[in-house]
PDB file of C-alpha atoms in Angstrom:
ATOM      1  CA  MET A1285      35.806-123.587   0.895  1.00  0.00           C
ATOM      2  CA  LYS A1286      35.925-120.268   2.935  1.00  0.00           C
ATOM      3  CA  GLY A1287      39.356-119.443   4.385  1.00  0.00           C
ATOM      4  CA  TYR A1288      39.829-117.558   7.690  1.00  0.00           C
ATOM      5  CA  HIS A1289      40.059-114.295   5.816  1.00  0.00           C
ATOM      6  CA  ASP A1290      36.792-114.920   4.064  1.00  0.00           C
ATOM      7  CA  SER A1291      34.906-115.154   7.394  1.00  0.00           C
ATOM      8  CA  ASN A1292      31.549-113.452   7.895  1.00  0.00           C
ATOM      9  CA  THR A1293      32.610-112.298  11.264  1.00  0.00           C
ATOM     10  CA  PRO A1294      33.355-108.455  11.432  1.00  0.00           C
ATOM     11  CA  GLN A1295      37.102-107.745  11.506  1.00  0.00           C
ATOM     12  CA  SER A1296      36.790-106.263  14.974  1.00  0.00           C
ATOM     13  CA  ASN A1297      35.540-109.494  16.521  1.00  0.00           C
ATOM     14  CA  ARG A1298      37.596-112.187  14.458  1.00  0.00           C
ATOM     15  CA  ASP A1299      40.131-112.871  17.185  1.00  0.00           C
ATOM     16  CA  THR A1300      37.917-112.569  20.244  1.00  0.00           C
ATOM     17  CA  TRP A1301      36.103-115.848  20.260  1.00  0.00           C
ATOM     18  CA  MET A1302      36.025-117.671  23.588  1.00  0.00           C
ATOM     19  CA  THR A1303      36.471-121.360  24.250  1.00  0.00           C
ATOM     20  CA  PRO A1304      33.253-123.142  25.168  1.00  0.00           C
ATOM     21  CA  SER A1305      33.149-124.282  28.773  1.00  0.00           C
ATOM     22  CA  TRP A1306      32.536-127.914  27.978  1.00  0.00           C
ATOM     23  CA  LEU A1307      35.793-128.145  26.196  1.00  0.00           C
ATOM     24  CA  PHE A1308      37.878-126.063  28.512  1.00  0.00           C
ATOM     25  CA  ASP A1309      36.566-127.753  31.655  1.00  0.00           C
ATOM     26  CA  TYR A1310      37.174-131.306  30.140  1.00  0.00           C
ATOM     27  CA  LEU A1311      40.833-130.403  29.336  1.00  0.00           C
ATOM     28  CA  ASP A1312      41.435-128.583  32.590  1.00  0.00           C
ATOM     29  CA  ARG A1313      40.631-131.776  34.405  1.00  0.00           C
ATOM     30  CA  ILE A1314      43.382-133.552  32.450  1.00  0.00           C
ATOM     31  CA  TYR A1315      45.967-130.846  32.419  1.00  0.00           C
ATOM     32  CA  HIS A1316      45.304-128.638  35.581  1.00  0.00           C
ATOM     33  CA  PHE A1317      45.846-125.271  33.746  1.00  0.00           C
ATOM     34  CA  SER A1318      47.469-122.544  35.789  1.00  0.00           C
ATOM     35  CA  ALA A1319      46.668-119.653  33.391  1.00  0.00           C
ATOM     36  CA  ASP A1320      44.889-118.530  30.342  1.00  0.00           C
ATOM     37  CA  VAL A1321      47.512-116.824  28.177  1.00  0.00           C
ATOM     38  CA  CYS A1322      45.196-115.457  25.429  1.00  0.00           C
ATOM     39  CA  ALA A1323      42.277-113.871  27.217  1.00  0.00           C
ATOM     40  CA  SER A1324      40.469-110.611  28.151  1.00  0.00           C
ATOM     41  CA  ASP A1325      39.069-109.337  31.245  1.00  0.00           C
ATOM     42  CA  GLU A1326      35.669-110.450  29.966  1.00  0.00           C
ATOM     43  CA  ASN A1327      36.431-113.983  28.778  1.00  0.00           C
ATOM     44  CA  HIS A1328      39.285-115.247  30.937  1.00  0.00           C
ATOM     45  CA  LEU A1329      39.073-118.954  31.994  1.00  0.00           C
ATOM     46  CA  LYS A1330      41.532-118.918  34.886  1.00  0.00           C
ATOM     47  CA  ASP A1331      42.205-116.374  37.611  1.00  0.00           C
ATOM     48  CA  ILE A1332      45.722-115.870  36.155  1.00  0.00           C
ATOM     49  CA  TYR A1333      45.549-114.611  32.671  1.00  0.00           C
ATOM     50  CA  TRP A1334      47.127-112.518  30.028  1.00  0.00           C
ATOM     51  CA  THR A1335      45.133-109.910  27.875  1.00  0.00           C
ATOM     52  CA  GLU A1336      46.335-108.428  24.593  1.00  0.00           C
ATOM     53  CA  GLU A1337      47.577-105.399  26.597  1.00  0.00           C
ATOM     54  CA  ASP A1338      49.663-107.795  28.849  1.00  0.00           C
ATOM     55  CA  SER A1339      51.130-109.407  25.664  1.00  0.00           C
ATOM     56  CA  CYS A1340      51.921-113.047  26.498  1.00  0.00           C
ATOM     57  CA  LEU A1341      54.110-113.022  23.425  1.00  0.00           C
ATOM     58  CA  GLU A1342      56.293-110.200  24.997  1.00  0.00           C
ATOM     59  CA  SER A1343      56.606-111.461  28.567  1.00  0.00           C
ATOM     60  CA  GLY A1344      58.025-114.530  30.080  1.00  0.00           C
ATOM     61  CA  TRP A1345      55.275-116.767  31.467  1.00  0.00           C
ATOM     62  CA  GLY A1346      57.701-117.638  34.385  1.00  0.00           C
ATOM     63  CA  PHE A1347      57.102-114.407  35.911  1.00  0.00           C
ATOM     64  CA  LYS A1348      53.573-115.242  36.939  1.00  0.00           C
ATOM     65  CA  LEU A1349      53.779-119.043  37.017  1.00  0.00           C
ATOM     66  CA  PRO A1350      56.124-121.696  38.597  1.00  0.00           C
ATOM     67  CA  SER A1351      58.073-124.063  36.410  1.00  0.00           C
ATOM     68  CA  TYR A1352      56.198-127.209  35.223  1.00  0.00           C
ATOM     69  CA  SER A1353      52.849-125.316  34.970  1.00  0.00           C
ATOM     70  CA  MET A1354      50.494-125.860  32.107  1.00  0.00           C
ATOM     71  CA  VAL A1355      48.598-123.037  30.439  1.00  0.00           C
ATOM     72  CA  TRP A1356      45.611-122.830  28.112  1.00  0.00           C
ATOM     73  CA  CYS A1357      46.026-120.983  24.861  1.00  0.00           C
ATOM     74  CA  ASN A1358      43.087-120.241  22.423  1.00  0.00           C
ATOM     75  CA  PRO A1359      45.204-117.745  20.314  1.00  0.00           C
ATOM     76  CA  PRO A1360      43.978-115.262  17.602  1.00  0.00           C
ATOM     77  CA  TYR A1361      43.642-117.600  14.569  1.00  0.00           C
ATOM     78  CA  SER A1362      44.974-114.598  12.376  1.00  0.00           C
ATOM     79  CA  LYS A1363      48.622-115.220  13.748  1.00  0.00           C
ATOM     80  CA  PRO A1364      49.055-118.835  15.143  1.00  0.00           C
ATOM     81  CA  ARG A1365      52.681-118.994  14.194  1.00  0.00           C
ATOM     82  CA  ASP A1366      53.632-116.350  16.870  1.00  0.00           C
ATOM     83  CA  PHE A1367      51.962-118.344  19.554  1.00  0.00           C
ATOM     84  CA  ILE A1368      53.422-121.629  18.482  1.00  0.00           C
ATOM     85  CA  ASP A1369      56.933-120.146  18.532  1.00  0.00           C
ATOM     86  CA  LYS A1370      56.140-118.728  22.104  1.00  0.00           C
ATOM     87  CA  ALA A1371      54.909-122.071  23.397  1.00  0.00           C
ATOM     88  CA  ALA A1372      57.916-123.732  22.182  1.00  0.00           C
ATOM     89  CA  LYS A1373      60.223-121.252  23.956  1.00  0.00           C
ATOM     90  CA  GLU A1374      58.265-121.542  27.134  1.00  0.00           C
ATOM     91  CA  ILE A1375      58.586-125.199  27.351  1.00  0.00           C
ATOM     92  CA  LYS A1376      62.276-125.114  26.574  1.00  0.00           C
ATOM     93  CA  HIS A1377      63.355-122.211  28.680  1.00  0.00           C
ATOM     94  CA  ASN A1378      60.848-122.005  31.660  1.00  0.00           C
ATOM     95  CA  HIS A1379      59.414-125.550  31.527  1.00  0.00           C
ATOM     96  CA  ILE A1380      55.978-124.213  31.212  1.00  0.00           C
ATOM     97  CA  GLY A1381      53.652-126.472  28.935  1.00  0.00           C
ATOM     98  CA  THR A1382      50.935-125.345  26.635  1.00  0.00           C
ATOM     99  CA  VAL A1383      47.650-126.660  25.322  1.00  0.00           C
ATOM    100  CA  MET A1384      46.787-124.823  22.294  1.00  0.00           C
ATOM    101  CA  LEU A1385      43.465-124.722  20.263  1.00  0.00           C
ATOM    102  CA  LEU A1386      43.825-124.065  16.620  1.00  0.00           C
ATOM    103  CA  PRO A1387      41.987-124.860  13.341  1.00  0.00           C
ATOM    104  CA  ALA A1388      42.787-128.380  11.998  1.00  0.00           C
ATOM    105  CA  ASP A1389      44.785-127.480   8.920  1.00  0.00           C
ATOM    106  CA  THR A1390      47.789-129.582   8.056  1.00  0.00           C
ATOM    107  CA  SER A1391      48.556-127.688   4.879  1.00  0.00           C
ATOM    108  CA  VAL A1392      49.908-124.508   6.522  1.00  0.00           C
ATOM    109  CA  SER A1393      53.536-123.830   7.422  1.00  0.00           C
ATOM    110  CA  TRP A1394      52.776-123.231  11.114  1.00  0.00           C
ATOM    111  CA  PHE A1395      51.369-126.635  11.441  1.00  0.00           C
ATOM    112  CA  HIS A1396      54.692-128.167  10.104  1.00  0.00           C
ATOM    113  CA  GLU A1397      56.645-125.925  12.566  1.00  0.00           C
ATOM    114  CA  ALA A1398      54.450-127.062  15.430  1.00  0.00           C
ATOM    115  CA  THR A1399      55.186-130.709  14.802  1.00  0.00           C
ATOM    116  CA  LYS A1400      58.966-129.934  15.334  1.00  0.00           C
ATOM    117  CA  THR A1401      58.615-128.815  18.863  1.00  0.00           C
ATOM    118  CA  ALA A1402      55.209-130.097  20.212  1.00  0.00           C
ATOM    119  CA  SER A1403      54.871-133.392  22.074  1.00  0.00           C
ATOM    120  CA  GLU A1404      51.292-134.233  20.711  1.00  0.00           C
ATOM    121  CA  ILE A1405      48.722-133.012  18.228  1.00  0.00           C
ATOM    122  CA  VAL A1406      45.066-134.057  18.927  1.00  0.00           C
ATOM    123  CA  PHE A1407      42.516-133.800  16.286  1.00  0.00           C
ATOM    124  CA  LEU A1408      38.961-133.173  17.538  1.00  0.00           C
ATOM    125  CA  THR A1409      36.761-135.485  15.648  1.00  0.00           C
ATOM    126  CA  GLU A1410      32.909-135.998  15.537  1.00  0.00           C
ATOM    127  CA  GLY A1411      31.906-132.559  15.372  1.00  0.00           C
ATOM    128  CA  ARG A1412      33.132-128.871  15.318  1.00  0.00           C
ATOM    129  CA  VAL A1413      33.670-126.521  18.198  1.00  0.00           C
ATOM    130  CA  ASN A1414      30.996-123.848  18.438  1.00  0.00           C
ATOM    131  CA  PHE A1415      32.944-120.882  19.807  1.00  0.00           C
ATOM    132  CA  ILE A1416      31.326-118.365  22.085  1.00  0.00           C
ATOM    133  CA  SER A1417      30.770-114.871  20.544  1.00  0.00           C
ATOM    134  CA  SER A1418      32.434-111.959  22.306  1.00  0.00           C
ATOM    135  CA  VAL A1419      29.477-109.706  21.094  1.00  0.00           C
ATOM    136  CA  ASP A1420      26.579-111.569  22.693  1.00  0.00           C
ATOM    137  CA  GLY A1421      28.070-114.504  24.831  1.00  0.00           C
ATOM    138  CA  GLN A1422      26.295-117.105  22.695  1.00  0.00           C
ATOM    139  CA  ALA A1423      27.764-120.285  21.165  1.00  0.00           C
ATOM    140  CA  LYS A1424      27.782-119.878  17.290  1.00  0.00           C
ATOM    141  CA  SER A1425      27.555-122.783  14.958  1.00  0.00           C
ATOM    142  CA  GLY A1426      28.971-122.534  11.401  1.00  0.00           C
ATOM    143  CA  ASN A1427      32.607-123.011  12.171  1.00  0.00           C
ATOM    144  CA  ASN A1428      34.030-123.891   8.725  1.00  0.00           C
ATOM    145  CA  LYS A1429      36.999-125.984   9.971  1.00  0.00           C
ATOM    146  CA  GLY A1430      37.582-128.643  12.508  1.00  0.00           C
ATOM    147  CA  SER A1431      39.844-128.046  15.470  1.00  0.00           C
ATOM    148  CA  MET A1432      42.957-129.462  16.935  1.00  0.00           C
ATOM    149  CA  LEU A1433      44.984-129.260  20.106  1.00  0.00           C
ATOM    150  CA  ILE A1434      48.682-128.786  19.999  1.00  0.00           C
ATOM    151  CA  VAL A1435      50.403-129.820  23.229  1.00  0.00           C
ATOM    152  CA  TRP A1436      53.817-128.936  24.620  1.00  0.00           C
ATOM    153  CA  SER A1437      54.178-131.190  27.586  1.00  0.00           C
ATOM    154  CA  HIS A1438      56.950-131.500  30.263  1.00  0.00           C
ATOM    155  CA  ASN A1439      57.920-134.938  29.306  1.00  0.00           C
ATOM    156  CA  PRO A1440      58.266-134.824  25.485  1.00  0.00           C
ATOM    157  CA  SER A1441      59.384-137.998  23.858  1.00  0.00           C
ATOM    158  CA  GLY A1442      61.273-136.100  21.229  1.00  0.00           C
ATOM    159  CA  GLN A1443      58.732-136.951  18.619  1.00  0.00           C
ATOM    160  CA  CYS A1444      55.338-135.426  18.015  1.00  0.00           C
ATOM    161  CA  ARG A1445      52.533-137.982  18.521  1.00  0.00           C
ATOM    162  CA  PHE A1446      49.202-137.664  16.810  1.00  0.00           C
ATOM    163  CA  SER A1447      45.895-138.807  18.202  1.00  0.00           C
ATOM    164  CA  THR A1448      42.192-138.097  18.065  1.00  0.00           C
ATOM    165  CA  LEU A1449      39.551-137.027  20.674  1.00  0.00           C
ATOM    166  CA  SER A1450      35.778-137.185  19.976  1.00  0.00           C
ATOM    167  CA  ILE A1451      33.820-134.056  20.758  1.00  0.00           C
ATOM    168  CA  LYS A1452      30.815-136.436  21.324  1.00  0.00           C
ATOM    169  CA  HIS A1453      32.888-138.153  24.026  1.00  0.00           C
ATOM    170  CA  ILE A1454      33.862-134.951  25.689  1.00  0.00           C
ATOM    171  CA  LYS A1455      30.323-133.752  25.830  1.00  0.00           C
ATOM    172  CA  SER A1456      29.023-137.030  27.106  1.00  0.00           C
ATOM    173  CA  ASN A1457      31.524-136.830  30.027  1.00  0.00           C
ATOM    174  CA  MET A1458      30.537-133.200  30.778  1.00  0.00           C
ATOM    175  CA  GLN A1459      27.455-132.396  32.829  1.00  0.00           C
ATOM    176  CA  TYR A1460      25.978-128.988  31.837  1.00  0.00           C
TER     177      TYR A1460
END
């Protein structure tokens, strides 16, 4: 099985894939995102967004957002741990929640760390997410891993819950 570093995607484009609108729009209806914290000027999904140059890892999200906001985060898959740590800090210190999209891999250390601070992990089932290429703007099939959402919410129970959400269900509820 191919790992992330064995990807056929050129190195310059590996961390620039965009979330498909059917997935983002469905989740935005649930969480009412205030910002997209991992974006570019070309692919941002909300009017308030951080680019790589803005460095969402370096700045406090509370400077742009009120407490109890929720943000969307589709981070570079080459360094998920940095974004997991940041989301945990933001919910604790600024009361800003995060929904983060990552590869569904329970064998890596960052997954274990996320379970310590997240309120929920949602495995996307019945399909794979076809991300949007930053090169041509087209959805690309061939994602070699499933996906999951890691959620840091405002009312955590103190324990991380696990659930599933069907990609077929999401798509059947979205009209595109």
